[in-house]
C-alpha cells in the first residue's frame, strides 16, 4: 500500500487521531506529551500512531499534510494542528468542543 493511501486509511478509520512520538502513556518528546495530555483531558477516546515505530509515516505525513512537525492532531480527516495549536485551543475551550462533537458523531455512527 502506498504511504499516502495508508495515511488516508488511518484517517478514515480513526475519527480522532494523534500522530505523535511515543504513546500517550509513554511519550518520547515534550510536545507529544503536552498534546496527548490536552487530548486526554477532553475525556474522549482517541487513536494514536507512534511515528517512531512507523518511519514511512514519519517521512510521508509532513508532505501529505503540508505540516512539517509532530505531533499532528487530525479530527474527522482534517488536520487541526500541532502542539502549540492544540494547547491554545484547549486553553480557550475550543478543543474540547471539537473533540466532543466528533466523538458524539463517531459513537452515533457505531450505534446505528
mmCIF file of C-alpha atoms in Angstrom:
data_model
loop_
_atom_site.group_PDB
_atom_site.id
_atom_site.type_symbol
_atom_site.label_atom_id
_atom_site.label_comp_id
_atom_site.label_asym_id
_atom_site.label_seq_id
_atom_site.Cartn_x
_atom_site.Cartn_y
_atom_site.Cartn_z
ATOM 1 C CA UNK A 1 0.000 0.000 0.000
ATOM 2 C CA UNK A 2 1.294 3.424 -0.904
ATOM 3 C CA UNK A 3 2.136 5.559 2.118
ATOM 4 C CA UNK A 4 -0.427 8.236 1.218
ATOM 5 C CA UNK A 5 -3.082 5.524 0.887
ATOM 6 C CA UNK A 6 -2.037 4.161 4.269
ATOM 7 C CA UNK A 7 -2.372 7.642 5.815
ATOM 8 C CA UNK A 8 -5.783 8.168 4.190
ATOM 9 C CA UNK A 9 -6.932 4.798 5.542
ATOM 10 C CA UNK A 10 -5.728 5.651 9.057
ATOM 11 C CA UNK A 11 -7.576 8.967 8.943
ATOM 12 C CA UNK A 12 -10.735 7.295 7.639
ATOM 13 C CA UNK A 13 -10.682 4.607 10.332
ATOM 14 C CA UNK A 14 -9.967 6.949 13.264
ATOM 15 C CA UNK A 15 -12.224 9.910 13.949
ATOM 16 C CA UNK A 16 -9.729 11.429 16.385
ATOM 17 C CA UNK A 17 -6.117 10.583 15.591
ATOM 18 C CA UNK A 18 -2.891 11.894 17.055
ATOM 19 C CA UNK A 19 0.356 11.228 15.214
ATOM 20 C CA UNK A 20 2.989 11.504 17.916
ATOM 21 C CA UNK A 21 6.379 10.371 19.147
ATOM 22 C CA UNK A 22 5.734 7.538 21.589
ATOM 23 C CA UNK A 23 2.354 6.842 23.160
ATOM 24 C CA UNK A 24 0.049 8.917 25.366
ATOM 25 C CA UNK A 25 1.228 6.953 28.420
ATOM 26 C CA UNK A 26 4.896 6.955 27.367
ATOM 27 C CA UNK A 27 5.529 9.961 25.109
ATOM 28 C CA UNK A 28 9.018 10.319 23.673
ATOM 29 C CA UNK A 29 9.037 14.105 23.386
ATOM 30 C CA UNK A 30 7.727 17.031 25.367
ATOM 31 C CA UNK A 31 5.491 18.304 22.579
ATOM 32 C CA UNK A 32 3.846 14.907 22.126
ATOM 33 C CA UNK A 33 3.406 14.681 25.890
ATOM 34 C CA UNK A 34 1.667 18.066 26.126
ATOM 35 C CA UNK A 35 -0.546 17.385 23.116
ATOM 36 C CA UNK A 36 -1.655 13.967 24.338
ATOM 37 C CA UNK A 37 -2.326 15.311 27.855
ATOM 38 C CA UNK A 38 -4.581 18.040 26.446
ATOM 39 C CA UNK A 39 -6.375 15.461 24.316
ATOM 40 C CA UNK A 40 -6.810 13.049 27.245
ATOM 41 C CA UNK A 41 -8.218 15.916 29.323
ATOM 42 C CA UNK A 42 -11.027 16.233 26.768
ATOM 43 C CA UNK A 43 -12.309 12.906 28.084
ATOM 44 C CA UNK A 44 -12.925 11.073 24.801
ATOM 45 C CA UNK A 45 -11.264 8.048 23.264
ATOM 46 C CA UNK A 46 -8.734 8.797 20.571
ATOM 47 C CA UNK A 47 -6.314 6.801 18.479
ATOM 48 C CA UNK A 48 -2.626 7.473 18.174
ATOM 49 C CA UNK A 49 0.156 6.361 15.897
ATOM 50 C CA UNK A 50 3.722 6.314 17.144
ATOM 51 C CA UNK A 51 5.683 7.744 14.233
ATOM 52 C CA UNK A 52 8.935 6.490 15.737
ATOM 53 C CA UNK A 53 7.709 2.939 15.058
ATOM 54 C CA UNK A 54 6.408 3.935 11.614
ATOM 55 C CA UNK A 55 9.279 5.626 9.746
ATOM 56 C CA UNK A 56 7.361 5.567 6.455
ATOM 57 C CA UNK A 57 4.519 7.574 8.007
ATOM 58 C CA UNK A 58 7.022 9.859 9.738
ATOM 59 C CA UNK A 59 8.613 10.640 6.368
ATOM 60 C CA UNK A 60 5.430 10.977 4.293
ATOM 61 C CA UNK A 61 2.874 12.589 6.622
ATOM 62 C CA UNK A 62 4.527 16.046 6.605
ATOM 63 C CA UNK A 63 4.291 16.008 2.804
ATOM 64 C CA UNK A 64 0.683 14.763 2.807
ATOM 65 C CA UNK A 65 -0.386 17.238 5.498
ATOM 66 C CA UNK A 66 1.809 20.116 4.339
ATOM 67 C CA UNK A 67 2.682 20.397 8.030
ATOM 68 C CA UNK A 68 6.347 19.752 8.907
ATOM 69 C CA UNK A 69 6.271 18.874 12.605
ATOM 70 C CA UNK A 70 4.889 16.350 15.069
ATOM 71 C CA UNK A 71 2.635 15.824 16.881
ATOM 72 C CA UNK A 72 -0.255 16.260 14.459
ATOM 73 C CA UNK A 73 -3.882 16.075 15.567
ATOM 74 C CA UNK A 74 -6.454 15.042 12.980
ATOM 75 C CA UNK A 75 -10.198 15.142 13.652
ATOM 76 C CA UNK A 76 -12.643 13.691 11.127
ATOM 77 C CA UNK A 77 -9.948 13.665 8.469
ATOM 78 C CA UNK A 78 -8.936 17.301 8.952
ATOM 79 C CA UNK A 79 -5.639 18.497 10.348
ATOM 80 C CA UNK A 80 -6.203 20.542 13.483
ATOM 81 C CA UNK A 81 -2.540 21.325 14.058
ATOM 82 C CA UNK A 82 0.460 20.677 16.246
ATOM 83 C CA UNK A 83 1.263 21.114 19.909
ATOM 84 C CA UNK A 84 1.007 24.912 20.106
ATOM 85 C CA UNK A 85 -2.349 24.994 18.327
ATOM 86 C CA UNK A 86 -3.699 22.072 20.370
ATOM 87 C CA UNK A 87 -2.727 23.767 23.645
ATOM 88 C CA UNK A 88 -4.082 27.146 22.584
ATOM 89 C CA UNK A 89 -7.391 25.617 21.524
ATOM 90 C CA UNK A 90 -7.564 23.630 24.774
ATOM 91 C CA UNK A 91 -6.988 26.754 26.873
ATOM 92 C CA UNK A 92 -9.786 28.552 25.005
ATOM 93 C CA UNK A 93 -12.151 25.568 25.372
ATOM 94 C CA UNK A 94 -12.313 25.094 21.599
ATOM 95 C CA UNK A 95 -10.551 21.734 21.512
ATOM 96 C CA UNK A 96 -12.988 20.201 23.975
ATOM 97 C CA UNK A 97 -15.941 21.217 21.777
ATOM 98 C CA UNK A 98 -14.386 19.832 18.590
ATOM 99 C CA UNK A 99 -13.430 16.558 20.282
ATOM 100 C CA UNK A 100 -16.829 16.101 21.978
ATOM 101 C CA UNK A 101 -18.727 16.743 18.722
ATOM 102 C CA UNK A 102 -16.507 14.385 16.720
ATOM 103 C CA UNK A 103 -16.750 11.672 19.386
ATOM 104 C CA UNK A 104 -20.524 12.064 19.537
ATOM 105 C CA UNK A 105 -20.839 11.643 15.752
ATOM 106 C CA UNK A 106 -18.466 8.657 15.841
ATOM 107 C CA UNK A 107 -20.400 6.975 18.645
ATOM 108 C CA UNK A 108 -23.746 7.634 16.939
ATOM 109 C CA UNK A 109 -22.472 6.048 13.703
ATOM 110 C CA UNK A 110 -21.197 2.970 15.571
ATOM 111 C CA UNK A 111 -24.532 2.554 17.343
ATOM 112 C CA UNK A 112 -26.574 2.593 14.137
#
